[in-house]
mmCIF file of C-alpha atoms in Angstrom:
data_model
loop_
_atom_site.group_PDB
_atom_site.id
_atom_site.type_symbol
_atom_site.label_atom_id
_atom_site.label_comp_id
_atom_site.label_asym_id
_atom_site.label_seq_id
_atom_site.Cartn_x
_atom_site.Cartn_y
_atom_site.Cartn_z
ATOM 1 C CA MET A 1 -21.553 -12.668 -5.510
ATOM 2 C CA PRO A 2 -19.374 -9.636 -6.265
ATOM 3 C CA SER A 3 -16.538 -8.873 -3.861
ATOM 4 C CA LEU A 4 -13.267 -6.904 -3.744
ATOM 5 C CA GLY A 5 -11.551 -10.000 -5.129
ATOM 6 C CA ASN A 6 -14.252 -10.535 -7.754
ATOM 7 C CA PRO A 7 -15.688 -7.142 -8.781
ATOM 8 C CA ARG A 8 -18.653 -6.804 -11.120
ATOM 9 C CA TYR A 9 -18.899 -4.008 -13.674
ATOM 10 C CA LYS A 10 -21.876 -2.869 -15.682
ATOM 11 C CA ALA A 11 -22.380 -0.284 -18.402
ATOM 12 C CA VAL A 12 -25.481 1.854 -18.874
ATOM 13 C CA VAL A 13 -26.136 4.111 -21.860
ATOM 14 C CA LYS A 14 -28.557 7.035 -21.697
ATOM 15 C CA THR A 15 -29.465 8.368 -25.121
ATOM 16 C CA ALA A 16 -30.340 11.896 -26.175
ATOM 17 C CA SER A 17 -33.945 10.759 -26.661
ATOM 18 C CA GLY A 18 -34.204 9.658 -23.019
ATOM 19 C CA GLN A 19 -33.893 5.912 -23.570
ATOM 20 C CA GLU A 20 -31.740 3.889 -21.155
ATOM 21 C CA TYR A 21 -29.951 0.640 -21.985
ATOM 22 C CA ASP A 22 -28.399 -1.492 -19.244
ATOM 23 C CA LEU A 23 -25.898 -3.427 -21.329
ATOM 24 C CA TYR A 24 -25.034 -5.730 -18.411
ATOM 25 C CA LYS A 25 -28.653 -6.876 -18.097
ATOM 26 C CA LEU A 26 -28.890 -7.258 -21.854
ATOM 27 C CA LYS A 27 -25.801 -9.556 -21.664
ATOM 28 C CA VAL A 28 -24.212 -8.025 -24.771
ATOM 29 C CA ILE A 29 -20.868 -6.764 -23.390
ATOM 30 C CA GLN A 30 -17.908 -8.495 -25.064
ATOM 31 C CA ASP A 31 -15.109 -6.136 -24.018
ATOM 32 C CA LEU A 32 -14.963 -3.228 -21.578
ATOM 33 C CA THR A 33 -11.774 -1.391 -20.606
ATOM 34 C CA MET A 34 -11.276 1.839 -18.633
ATOM 35 C CA SER A 35 -7.990 3.730 -18.877
ATOM 36 C CA ASP A 36 -6.784 6.623 -16.733
ATOM 37 C CA ASP A 37 -3.387 7.927 -17.837
ATOM 38 C CA PRO A 38 -1.824 11.356 -17.118
ATOM 39 C CA ASP A 39 -0.772 11.667 -20.788
ATOM 40 C CA SER A 40 -4.464 11.872 -21.683
ATOM 41 C CA LEU A 41 -6.418 14.346 -19.598
ATOM 42 C CA ALA A 42 -9.718 12.529 -19.990
ATOM 43 C CA LYS A 43 -10.372 8.962 -18.869
ATOM 44 C CA GLU A 44 -11.109 6.665 -21.808
ATOM 45 C CA VAL A 45 -13.505 3.725 -22.074
ATOM 46 C CA SER A 46 -13.575 1.191 -24.898
ATOM 47 C CA LEU A 47 -16.820 -0.775 -25.044
ATOM 48 C CA THR A 48 -17.518 -3.612 -27.483
ATOM 49 C CA VAL A 49 -20.994 -5.127 -27.562
ATOM 50 C CA MET A 50 -22.883 -7.666 -29.637
ATOM 51 C CA ASN A 51 -24.920 -5.708 -32.140
ATOM 52 C CA ALA A 52 -28.136 -7.160 -30.811
ATOM 53 C CA ALA A 53 -31.590 -5.876 -31.709
ATOM 54 C CA GLU A 54 -33.968 -4.133 -29.335
ATOM 55 C CA ASN A 55 -37.539 -4.036 -30.693
ATOM 56 C CA GLY A 56 -36.169 -4.769 -34.160
ATOM 57 C CA VAL A 57 -33.480 -2.036 -34.094
ATOM 58 C CA THR A 58 -29.771 -2.835 -33.539
ATOM 59 C CA LEU A 59 -27.723 -1.271 -30.753
ATOM 60 C CA ALA A 60 -25.437 0.294 -33.380
ATOM 61 C CA THR A 61 -28.440 2.330 -34.482
ATOM 62 C CA LEU A 62 -29.902 2.981 -31.045
ATOM 63 C CA ILE A 63 -26.617 4.167 -29.461
ATOM 64 C CA GLN A 64 -24.876 7.109 -31.096
ATOM 65 C CA PRO A 65 -21.978 9.523 -30.417
ATOM 66 C CA SER A 66 -23.057 12.211 -27.900
ATOM 67 C CA ASP A 67 -25.051 9.655 -25.864
ATOM 68 C CA ARG A 68 -23.983 9.345 -22.216
ATOM 69 C CA LEU A 69 -22.182 6.301 -20.818
ATOM 70 C CA TYR A 70 -22.088 5.324 -17.140
ATOM 71 C CA ILE A 71 -19.913 2.545 -15.708
ATOM 72 C CA TYR A 72 -20.746 1.111 -12.284
ATOM 73 C CA ALA A 73 -18.805 -1.326 -10.110
ATOM 74 C CA ASN A 74 -19.951 -3.582 -7.301
ATOM 75 C CA VAL A 75 -17.599 -5.166 -4.734
ATOM 76 C CA GLY A 76 -20.337 -6.554 -2.513
ATOM 77 C CA HIS A 77 -22.017 -3.445 -1.164
ATOM 78 C CA GLY A 78 -24.083 -2.263 -4.113
ATOM 79 C CA ASP A 79 -23.273 -0.386 -7.301
ATOM 80 C CA PHE A 80 -21.131 2.753 -7.291
ATOM 81 C CA GLU A 81 -20.171 4.962 -10.223
ATOM 82 C CA VAL A 82 -16.623 4.685 -11.569
ATOM 83 C CA PHE A 83 -17.070 6.504 -14.891
ATOM 84 C CA ARG A 84 -19.416 9.050 -16.398
ATOM 85 C CA GLY A 85 -18.842 10.448 -19.864
ATOM 86 C CA VAL A 86 -19.866 10.882 -23.460
ATOM 87 C CA ILE A 87 -19.691 8.397 -26.343
ATOM 88 C CA TRP A 88 -17.324 9.971 -28.856
ATOM 89 C CA ASP A 89 -16.830 7.310 -31.539
ATOM 90 C CA ARG A 90 -18.708 4.363 -32.951
ATOM 91 C CA ASP A 91 -16.705 1.805 -34.925
ATOM 92 C CA MET A 92 -18.570 -0.664 -37.108
ATOM 93 C CA VAL A 93 -17.614 -2.119 -40.471
ATOM 94 C CA THR A 94 -21.131 -2.758 -41.829
ATOM 95 C CA ASP A 95 -24.682 -2.487 -40.577
ATOM 96 C CA THR A 96 -24.855 -6.266 -40.364
ATOM 97 C CA GLU A 97 -21.650 -6.805 -38.359
ATOM 98 C CA LYS A 98 -22.247 -8.816 -35.212
ATOM 99 C CA LYS A 99 -20.398 -6.440 -32.907
ATOM 100 C CA VAL A 100 -19.814 -2.718 -32.533
ATOM 101 C CA THR A 101 -17.221 -0.785 -30.522
ATOM 102 C CA PHE A 102 -17.855 2.533 -28.813
ATOM 103 C CA THR A 103 -15.172 4.849 -27.410
ATOM 104 C CA ALA A 104 -16.184 7.212 -24.622
ATOM 105 C CA TYR A 105 -14.380 9.875 -22.591
ATOM 106 C CA ASP A 106 -15.211 11.595 -19.353
ATOM 107 C CA TYR A 107 -16.239 15.239 -19.574
ATOM 108 C CA LEU A 108 -12.654 16.548 -19.507
ATOM 109 C CA ILE A 109 -12.657 15.673 -23.227
ATOM 110 C CA TYR A 110 -14.366 19.029 -23.805
ATOM 111 C CA MET A 111 -11.420 20.786 -22.113
ATOM 112 C CA MET A 112 -9.061 18.863 -24.390
ATOM 113 C CA LYS A 113 -10.949 19.816 -27.534
ATOM 114 C CA SER A 114 -11.902 23.460 -26.785
ATOM 115 C CA GLN A 115 -9.641 26.496 -27.223
ATOM 116 C CA ASP A 116 -9.673 30.016 -25.849
ATOM 117 C CA TYR A 117 -7.436 33.035 -25.299
ATOM 118 C CA PHE A 118 -6.014 33.404 -21.799
ATOM 119 C CA TYR A 119 -4.341 36.442 -20.238
ATOM 120 C CA TYR A 120 -3.948 37.313 -16.580
ATOM 121 C CA LYS A 121 -2.433 40.136 -14.579
ATOM 122 C CA LYS A 122 0.579 39.607 -12.378
ATOM 123 C CA GLY A 123 0.020 38.270 -8.875
ATOM 124 C CA LEU A 124 -2.919 35.930 -9.420
ATOM 125 C CA SER A 125 -2.658 32.614 -7.594
ATOM 126 C CA THR A 126 -2.862 29.220 -9.287
ATOM 127 C CA LYS A 127 -6.245 28.581 -7.715
ATOM 128 C CA GLU A 128 -7.595 31.985 -8.840
ATOM 129 C CA ILE A 129 -6.604 31.341 -12.462
ATOM 130 C CA VAL A 130 -8.081 27.833 -12.503
ATOM 131 C CA LYS A 131 -11.269 29.117 -10.879
ATOM 132 C CA ARG A 132 -11.622 31.874 -13.499
ATOM 133 C CA ILE A 133 -11.238 29.338 -16.315
ATOM 134 C CA CYS A 134 -13.811 26.981 -14.821
ATOM 135 C CA THR A 135 -16.246 29.813 -14.082
ATOM 136 C CA ALA A 136 -15.977 31.118 -17.665
ATOM 137 C CA TRP A 137 -16.849 27.637 -18.930
ATOM 138 C CA LYS A 138 -19.586 27.103 -16.312
ATOM 139 C CA LEU A 139 -17.720 24.237 -14.658
ATOM 140 C CA LYS A 140 -17.911 23.352 -10.984
ATOM 141 C CA LEU A 141 -14.536 23.181 -9.269
ATOM 142 C CA LYS A 142 -13.242 21.467 -6.146
ATOM 143 C CA TYR A 143 -9.682 22.707 -5.558
ATOM 144 C CA SER A 144 -7.498 21.467 -2.705
ATOM 145 C CA TYR A 145 -4.019 21.716 -4.258
ATOM 146 C CA GLY A 146 -1.471 24.376 -3.347
ATOM 147 C CA SER A 147 -0.973 27.691 -5.148
ATOM 148 C CA ILE A 148 1.783 30.100 -6.085
ATOM 149 C CA LYS A 149 1.646 33.711 -7.243
ATOM 150 C CA ASN A 150 2.036 33.971 -11.018
ATOM 151 C CA LYS A 151 3.798 36.438 -13.245
ATOM 152 C CA ARG A 152 1.723 38.254 -15.854
ATOM 153 C CA ILE A 153 0.472 35.853 -18.503
ATOM 154 C CA LYS A 154 0.343 37.564 -21.894
ATOM 155 C CA PRO A 155 -2.501 36.664 -24.269
ATOM 156 C CA VAL A 156 -1.979 33.074 -25.358
ATOM 157 C CA GLN A 157 -4.170 30.696 -27.345
ATOM 158 C CA LYS A 158 -4.395 27.248 -25.772
ATOM 159 C CA ASN A 159 -6.746 24.361 -25.227
ATOM 160 C CA ILE A 160 -8.549 24.855 -21.924
ATOM 161 C CA GLY A 161 -7.084 21.741 -20.374
ATOM 162 C CA ASP A 162 -3.563 22.646 -21.508
ATOM 163 C CA MET A 163 -3.862 26.074 -19.881
ATOM 164 C CA ILE A 164 -4.885 24.582 -16.552
ATOM 165 C CA VAL A 165 -2.050 22.049 -16.784
ATOM 166 C CA TYR A 166 0.370 24.907 -17.573
ATOM 167 C CA VAL A 167 -0.417 26.863 -14.403
ATOM 168 C CA LEU A 168 -0.565 23.681 -12.316
ATOM 169 C CA ASN A 169 2.879 22.648 -13.560
ATOM 170 C CA ARG A 170 4.253 26.063 -12.621
ATOM 171 C CA ALA A 171 2.902 25.537 -9.113
ATOM 172 C CA LYS A 172 4.242 21.978 -9.019
ATOM 173 C CA SER A 173 7.764 23.184 -9.845
ATOM 174 C CA LYS A 174 7.713 25.358 -6.711
ATOM 175 C CA LEU A 175 5.670 23.099 -4.434
ATOM 176 C CA SER A 176 7.480 19.865 -5.415
ATOM 177 C CA SER A 177 4.253 17.914 -4.871
ATOM 178 C CA ARG A 178 2.245 15.945 -7.422
ATOM 179 C CA TYR A 179 -1.264 17.063 -8.268
ATOM 180 C CA ILE A 180 -4.221 15.133 -9.656
ATOM 181 C CA PHE A 181 -6.396 16.855 -12.262
ATOM 182 C CA THR A 182 -9.547 14.837 -12.902
ATOM 183 C CA ILE A 183 -13.327 15.082 -12.927
ATOM 184 C CA GLU A 184 -15.957 13.381 -10.797
ATOM 185 C CA GLY A 185 -19.346 13.502 -12.464
ATOM 186 C CA THR A 186 -19.373 17.093 -13.691
ATOM 187 C CA THR A 187 -17.105 18.620 -11.018
ATOM 188 C CA VAL A 188 -13.465 19.337 -11.884
ATOM 189 C CA ILE A 189 -11.212 18.015 -9.110
ATOM 190 C CA ILE A 190 -7.700 19.346 -8.497
ATOM 191 C CA LYS A 191 -5.985 17.917 -5.447
ATOM 192 C CA TYR A 192 -2.727 16.619 -4.044
ATOM 193 C CA ALA A 193 -1.800 13.046 -4.965
ATOM 194 C CA ASN A 194 -1.667 10.454 -2.192
ATOM 195 C CA THR A 195 -4.660 11.789 -0.267
ATOM 196 C CA ASN A 196 -6.593 8.501 -0.126
ATOM 197 C CA THR A 197 -7.411 7.377 3.417
ATOM 198 C CA THR A 198 -7.700 3.660 2.581
ATOM 199 C CA ILE A 199 -4.473 2.106 1.291
ATOM 200 C CA TYR A 200 -5.201 -1.022 -0.737
ATOM 201 C CA LYS A 201 -2.629 -3.802 -1.141
ATOM 202 C CA ILE A 202 -1.298 -5.396 -4.324
ATOM 203 C CA GLU A 203 0.766 -8.428 -3.372
ATOM 204 C CA GLU A 204 2.419 -11.411 -4.999
ATOM 205 C CA GLY A 205 0.781 -14.674 -4.050
ATOM 206 C CA LYS A 206 -2.522 -12.912 -3.399
ATOM 207 C CA ASN A 207 -3.857 -10.657 -6.151
ATOM 208 C CA VAL A 208 -0.845 -10.082 -8.460
ATOM 209 C CA ILE A 209 -0.898 -11.898 -11.822
ATOM 210 C CA SER A 210 2.320 -10.627 -13.457
ATOM 211 C CA ILE A 211 4.964 -7.885 -13.213
ATOM 212 C CA GLU A 212 6.738 -6.057 -16.052
ATOM 213 C CA VAL A 213 9.825 -3.914 -15.346
ATOM 214 C CA LYS A 214 10.919 -1.196 -17.802
ATOM 215 C CA VAL A 215 14.104 0.875 -17.426
ATOM 216 C CA THR A 216 13.994 4.166 -19.368
ATOM 217 C CA MET A 217 15.759 7.490 -19.870
ATOM 218 C CA ASP A 218 12.427 9.263 -20.306
ATOM 219 C CA ASP A 219 12.072 12.337 -18.065
ATOM 220 C CA ILE A 220 15.808 12.514 -17.281
ATOM 221 C CA VAL A 221 17.076 16.043 -16.570
ATOM 222 C CA THR A 222 20.855 16.516 -16.310
ATOM 223 C CA LYS A 223 21.194 20.307 -16.594
ATOM 224 C CA ILE A 224 19.182 23.235 -15.290
ATOM 225 C CA LYS A 225 19.551 26.890 -16.257
ATOM 226 C CA ILE A 226 18.046 29.572 -14.045
ATOM 227 C CA TYR A 227 16.901 32.779 -15.723
ATOM 228 C CA GLY A 228 15.730 36.090 -14.301
ATOM 229 C CA GLU A 229 12.887 38.303 -15.484
ATOM 230 C CA ALA A 230 12.954 39.206 -19.166
ATOM 231 C CA LYS A 231 14.316 42.610 -20.147
ATOM 232 C CA LYS A 232 13.664 44.451 -23.389
ATOM 233 C CA LYS A 233 16.297 42.645 -25.451
ATOM 234 C CA SER A 234 17.482 39.793 -23.269
ATOM 235 C CA ILE A 235 16.713 37.308 -20.512
ATOM 236 C CA PRO A 236 19.552 37.269 -17.944
ATOM 237 C CA LYS A 237 21.011 33.858 -17.099
ATOM 238 C CA LEU A 238 21.631 33.772 -13.350
ATOM 239 C CA ALA A 239 22.970 30.272 -12.769
ATOM 240 C CA SER A 240 23.531 26.868 -14.325
ATOM 241 C CA MET A 241 24.063 23.485 -12.706
ATOM 242 C CA SER A 242 24.323 19.928 -13.976
ATOM 243 C CA LYS A 243 24.654 16.299 -12.900
ATOM 244 C CA ASN A 244 25.549 13.101 -14.787
ATOM 245 C CA THR A 245 25.896 14.854 -18.167
ATOM 246 C CA SER A 246 28.927 12.698 -19.029
ATOM 247 C CA LYS A 247 26.830 9.558 -18.541
ATOM 248 C CA PHE A 248 23.474 10.550 -20.016
ATOM 249 C CA GLY A 249 24.281 13.608 -22.120
ATOM 250 C CA THR A 250 22.823 17.089 -21.702
ATOM 251 C CA ILE A 251 19.069 17.127 -21.233
ATOM 252 C CA GLN A 252 18.236 20.646 -20.138
ATOM 253 C CA GLU A 253 15.390 22.255 -18.232
ATOM 254 C CA ILE A 254 14.724 25.910 -17.476
ATOM 255 C CA MET A 255 13.782 27.458 -14.140
ATOM 256 C CA ASP A 256 12.596 31.076 -13.852
ATOM 257 C CA LYS A 257 13.374 33.350 -10.925
ATOM 258 C CA ASP A 258 10.803 36.003 -10.059
ATOM 259 C CA LYS A 259 12.054 39.417 -9.041
ATOM 260 C CA LYS A 260 11.294 38.954 -5.326
ATOM 261 C CA GLU A 261 12.547 35.356 -5.090
ATOM 262 C CA LYS A 262 15.952 34.541 -3.655
ATOM 263 C CA LEU A 263 18.387 32.918 -6.076
ATOM 264 C CA SER A 264 19.547 30.569 -3.314
ATOM 265 C CA LYS A 265 15.999 29.197 -3.007
ATOM 266 C CA ILE A 266 15.778 28.486 -6.755
ATOM 267 C CA LYS A 267 19.193 26.813 -6.672
ATOM 268 C CA LYS A 268 18.016 24.474 -3.919
ATOM 269 C CA GLN A 269 14.974 23.564 -6.018
ATOM 270 C CA ALA A 270 17.257 22.882 -8.993
ATOM 271 C CA GLN A 271 19.568 20.681 -6.905
ATOM 272 C CA LYS A 272 16.573 18.722 -5.628
ATOM 273 C CA LYS A 273 15.296 18.299 -9.188
ATOM 274 C CA LEU A 274 18.669 17.025 -10.426
ATOM 275 C CA LYS A 275 18.988 14.620 -7.511
ATOM 276 C CA SER A 276 15.722 12.902 -8.465
ATOM 277 C CA SER A 277 15.863 13.338 -12.260
ATOM 278 C CA ALA A 278 19.496 12.850 -13.347
ATOM 279 C CA LYS A 279 19.144 9.067 -13.440
ATOM 280 C CA VAL A 280 17.274 6.329 -15.279
ATOM 281 C CA LYS A 281 13.724 5.592 -14.233
ATOM 282 C CA TYR A 282 12.339 2.179 -13.393
ATOM 283 C CA GLU A 283 8.753 1.747 -14.562
ATOM 284 C CA TYR A 284 6.782 -1.135 -13.084
ATOM 285 C CA ILE A 285 3.588 -2.417 -14.679
ATOM 286 C CA VAL A 286 1.750 -4.757 -12.340
ATOM 287 C CA THR A 287 -1.165 -6.829 -13.608
ATOM 288 C CA ALA A 288 -3.473 -7.778 -10.752
ATOM 289 C CA ILE A 289 -7.082 -8.598 -9.959
ATOM 290 C CA SER A 290 -9.126 -5.501 -10.722
ATOM 291 C CA ASN A 291 -9.886 -3.202 -7.775
ATOM 292 C CA PRO A 292 -12.323 -0.447 -8.842
ATOM 293 C CA LYS A 293 -11.594 1.455 -5.630
ATOM 294 C CA ILE A 294 -8.010 2.276 -6.729
ATOM 295 C CA LYS A 295 -7.609 5.551 -8.629
ATOM 296 C CA ARG A 296 -4.775 7.384 -10.338
ATOM 297 C CA GLY A 297 -2.756 9.303 -7.759
ATOM 298 C CA ASP A 298 -3.634 6.969 -4.894
ATOM 299 C CA THR A 299 -1.122 5.506 -2.489
ATOM 300 C CA VAL A 300 -1.064 1.716 -2.797
ATOM 301 C CA TYR A 301 0.988 -0.798 -0.835
ATOM 302 C CA VAL A 302 2.855 -3.042 -3.252
ATOM 303 C CA GLY A 303 4.482 -6.289 -2.213
ATOM 304 C CA CYS A 304 6.351 -7.610 -5.253
ATOM 305 C CA GLY A 305 9.693 -8.632 -3.797
ATOM 306 C CA THR A 306 10.841 -10.634 -6.836
ATOM 307 C CA ALA A 307 10.805 -7.401 -8.882
ATOM 308 C CA GLY A 308 12.302 -5.284 -6.111
ATOM 309 C CA LEU A 309 9.042 -3.397 -5.727
ATOM 310 C CA LYS A 310 7.917 -3.152 -2.131
ATOM 311 C CA GLY A 311 6.299 -0.500 0.032
ATOM 312 C CA ASN A 312 3.871 2.374 -0.531
ATOM 313 C CA LYS A 313 3.795 3.551 -4.147
ATOM 314 C CA THR A 314 1.855 6.183 -6.100
ATOM 315 C CA VAL A 315 -0.402 5.058 -8.961
ATOM 316 C CA LYS A 316 0.708 6.796 -12.174
ATOM 317 C CA SER A 317 -1.833 5.190 -14.489
ATOM 318 C CA ILE A 318 -4.387 2.406 -14.285
ATOM 319 C CA THR A 319 -6.319 0.392 -16.866
ATOM 320 C CA HIS A 320 -9.166 -1.936 -15.898
ATOM 321 C CA ASP A 321 -10.215 -4.854 -18.086
ATOM 322 C CA CYS A 322 -13.729 -5.113 -16.710
ATOM 323 C CA VAL A 323 -14.560 -8.342 -18.547
ATOM 324 C CA ALA A 324 -11.402 -10.240 -17.596
ATOM 325 C CA GLY A 325 -11.501 -8.745 -14.089
ATOM 326 C CA THR A 326 -7.894 -7.554 -14.203
ATOM 327 C CA MET A 327 -6.056 -4.245 -14.024
ATOM 328 C CA ASP A 328 -2.678 -2.953 -15.242
ATOM 329 C CA VAL A 329 -1.174 -0.475 -12.784
ATOM 330 C CA VAL A 330 1.891 1.715 -13.446
ATOM 331 C CA PHE A 331 3.642 3.327 -10.470
ATOM 332 C CA TYR A 332 5.860 6.394 -10.158
#
């Protein structure tokens, strides 16, 4: 019986012709992994199946790119959806090969692949800009993250997803709070991280399999320059501050000051940024029993004392191996 300690996953494909294939019932799944990483806007699924025949036709022929893929999990209380997306690639060496691999992405893949021109007048909030983008592309939006007022955005050509990330990152620099940009079904979700009400536990001696610790200089910032609003021939530099440049070298970031903002406020933001960013980062990758209830951005209690990792942590990325029943979790 499936349970939280022994989850069951199944994959269902719905083709453009209206056919439906429950690959779990067909017992053809050889490998199934789901990855959710902030470096890739869309969640990714890799699915390898035996190239079995249905009514004399192989699955490699029946299932094609553009067909829809649904992944469901069961932890003892019935199936619930954990992924919905589109099959993007099919990888097969020959028509007679015994297995075939499909790669699918959730519907944010269309935001990653599509471009447009964007330009907005001064004073629009983060939420207003995101809403206009989603409305123009006929996307439903559920927005519960904070907003700031934006300067005029001159016409710029960007991928849709990159434009939303751009305005969200501007808000994040002022709000100092992480956001989660994802999609549930066909509704774009933008929310604060760490909003989950149930905090699941990952603990040594219970559900942890292994722990990897990586120490890196990625994302270090040791110097910040603050600039004012651009003039005709220059951009005035208002302040500069640094920390640990002698140890790590100069890795510089820019902060912009709007006309009505106080310089003292921007300096405080810069000091806070340097305090958290002018040092090496410890990246922990914990392999544990798969928990399909845990999502990127969730708060999770981690009890891995041997690695010095203990307390509530934020999930940065998560990859489920649905066949092995394990997950790799990276924390901020």
